[in-house]
Amino acid sequence: MFFRNLTFFRFPTTVAKSLAELDARLEECRLKPVGPSELMSRGFIPPFGRDAEAMSHRVGDAIWITLGGEDRLLPGAVVNDELGKRIAAMEEKEGRKLGGRARKRLKEDLVMELLPRAFVRPVQTNATLDLQHGFIAVDASSKKSAESVVSELRHALGSFPALPLNAEVSARAVLTGWIAGEPLPAGLVLGDECELKDPIDGGAVVKCQRQELLCDEIKKHLESGKQVSKLALVLDDHVSFVLGDDLVVRKLKFLDGVVDQLEGTERDGLHAELDARYALMAGELKRLFAVLEPALKLSPAEA
């Protein structure tokens, strides 16, 4: 259950008091099966599986929640193919071309007809709340997908003043400085991947993978004015990730040194295994955020 991406939002640490009834609120917004005429359904599910009882899982000041969903799969190609056949048949029968409104109405009726027969795909998105630092990290690289989790949590709680992460300095300038030789925060070292962009619109983009970043080739790109938009980093040989100038953490990976801690402890059952993995991950994310917060001058959410 280790997260692969992190999209952060900040909230005032005073919000922690309002989470005392979190499970009850999430239960009220539990995922319901998608209806026969619905494209999708969203709601919260237990992190340990849909058949579990607890709607959240807490380790210290970290809370794990999961937004579940059911999506009806109705490929556009299928709809358009059937729509084309029906339009052709109707035009032949009536001896005239259908207008735009008639086509639109016919398509809407077709979708409603096909939806009950469409396959249903289950989806889920995990998130963790850190009550000490006042952040929620959603396992999504898309800000839109991450915002949907926060929005559903806001709906469940009635109020949840979480805001997207905001840096008081240019993240791109900070990343560029690190690859140009400026000292990195304690515990961070460069990885082997980066993306450099020309600052002008439509300018060149250079992507490097499995590359020594402190080299003449990269230096020449920097001298030509390119700036770093994504940079691979490693924290204390425990976690590797790619940090973007949009403040999203991608390709998050927990390295052997930290995963070995799990293998050295005996646990009884899946619940205990997931609990141990979440506790380990929550601790590493806390350390990661504590490093990034001062480096990027991340603004705290307003109370």
PDB file of N, CA, C and O in Angstrom, residues 17 25 65 109 129 133 143 146 187 190 200 208 211 258 303:
ATOM      1  N   LYS A  17      -8.712  18.918  16.075  1.00  0.00           N
ATOM      2  CA  LYS A  17      -9.770  18.747  17.070  1.00  0.00           C
ATOM      3  C   LYS A  17     -11.095  18.350  16.426  1.00  0.00           C
ATOM      4  O   LYS A  17     -11.903  17.660  17.037  1.00  0.00           O
ATOM      5  N   ARG A  25     -18.282  10.398  10.367  1.00  0.00           N
ATOM      6  CA  ARG A  25     -18.554  11.260   9.212  1.00  0.00           C
ATOM      7  C   ARG A  25     -18.261  10.528   7.902  1.00  0.00           C
ATOM      8  O   ARG A  25     -18.998  10.664   6.926  1.00  0.00           O
ATOM      9  N   ILE A  65      -6.873   7.491   5.080  1.00  0.00           N
ATOM     10  CA  ILE A  65      -8.242   7.393   4.586  1.00  0.00           C
ATOM     11  C   ILE A  65      -8.200   6.958   3.119  1.00  0.00           C
ATOM     12  O   ILE A  65      -7.183   7.119   2.440  1.00  0.00           O
ATOM     13  N   ASP A 109     -29.924   9.835 -25.306  1.00  0.00           N
ATOM     14  CA  ASP A 109     -30.814   8.682 -25.105  1.00  0.00           C
ATOM     15  C   ASP A 109     -30.039   7.373 -25.237  1.00  0.00           C
ATOM     16  O   ASP A 109     -30.291   6.413 -24.494  1.00  0.00           O
ATOM     17  N   LEU A 129      -3.274  11.999   6.358  1.00  0.00           N
ATOM     18  CA  LEU A 129      -3.277  13.293   7.029  1.00  0.00           C
ATOM     19  C   LEU A 129      -2.201  13.285   8.105  1.00  0.00           C
ATOM     20  O   LEU A 129      -2.118  12.328   8.887  1.00  0.00           O
ATOM     21  N   HIS A 133       2.107  18.360  11.218  1.00  0.00           N
ATOM     22  CA  HIS A 133       2.566  19.363  10.262  1.00  0.00           C
ATOM     23  C   HIS A 133       1.424  20.027   9.509  1.00  0.00           C
ATOM     24  O   HIS A 133       1.644  20.974   8.759  1.00  0.00           O
ATOM     25  N   LYS A 143      -3.462  16.865 -10.021  1.00  0.00           N
ATOM     26  CA  LYS A 143      -4.021  17.754  -9.009  1.00  0.00           C
ATOM     27  C   LYS A 143      -5.546  17.697  -9.007  1.00  0.00           C
ATOM     28  O   LYS A 143      -6.183  17.862  -7.962  1.00  0.00           O
ATOM     29  N   ALA A 146      -6.472  14.631  -7.024  1.00  0.00           N
ATOM     30  CA  ALA A 146      -6.201  14.869  -5.606  1.00  0.00           C
ATOM     31  C   ALA A 146      -7.235  15.801  -5.005  1.00  0.00           C
ATOM     32  O   ALA A 146      -7.708  15.593  -3.883  1.00  0.00           O
ATOM     33  N   GLY A 187      20.338  15.541   4.272  1.00  0.00           N
ATOM     34  CA  GLY A 187      19.640  14.287   4.029  1.00  0.00           C
ATOM     35  C   GLY A 187      19.291  14.052   2.587  1.00  0.00           C
ATOM     36  O   GLY A 187      19.068  12.914   2.180  1.00  0.00           O
ATOM     37  N   LEU A 190      21.162  14.187  -4.923  1.00  0.00           N
ATOM     38  CA  LEU A 190      20.607  14.129  -6.265  1.00  0.00           C
ATOM     39  C   LEU A 190      20.425  12.688  -6.721  1.00  0.00           C
ATOM     40  O   LEU A 190      21.232  11.813  -6.399  1.00  0.00           O
ATOM     41  N   ILE A 200      10.973  30.108 -22.142  1.00  0.00           N
ATOM     42  CA  ILE A 200      10.041  30.726 -23.082  1.00  0.00           C
ATOM     43  C   ILE A 200       8.973  29.718 -23.483  1.00  0.00           C
ATOM     44  O   ILE A 200       9.215  28.509 -23.493  1.00  0.00           O
ATOM     45  N   CYS A 208      16.350  13.777 -18.982  1.00  0.00           N
ATOM     46  CA  CYS A 208      17.513  12.921 -18.725  1.00  0.00           C
ATOM     47  C   CYS A 208      17.126  11.827 -17.736  1.00  0.00           C
ATOM     48  O   CYS A 208      16.515  12.111 -16.701  1.00  0.00           O
ATOM     49  N   GLN A 211      21.214   9.302 -15.552  1.00  0.00           N
ATOM     50  CA  GLN A 211      22.233  10.261 -15.947  1.00  0.00           C
ATOM     51  C   GLN A 211      22.884  10.885 -14.712  1.00  0.00           C
ATOM     52  O   GLN A 211      22.205  11.255 -13.759  1.00  0.00           O
ATOM     53  N   VAL A 258      14.928   0.878   4.015  1.00  0.00           N
ATOM     54  CA  VAL A 258      13.790   1.102   4.898  1.00  0.00           C
ATOM     55  C   VAL A 258      12.804  -0.062   4.841  1.00  0.00           C
ATOM     56  O   VAL A 258      12.214  -0.447   5.856  1.00  0.00           O
ATOM     57  N   ALA A 303      -5.398  29.771   9.521  1.00  0.00           N
ATOM     58  CA  ALA A 303      -6.315  29.204  10.497  1.00  0.00           C
ATOM     59  C   ALA A 303      -7.710  29.782  10.308  1.00  0.00           C
ATOM     60  O   ALA A 303      -7.864  30.864   9.775  1.00  0.00           O
TER      61      ALA A 303
END
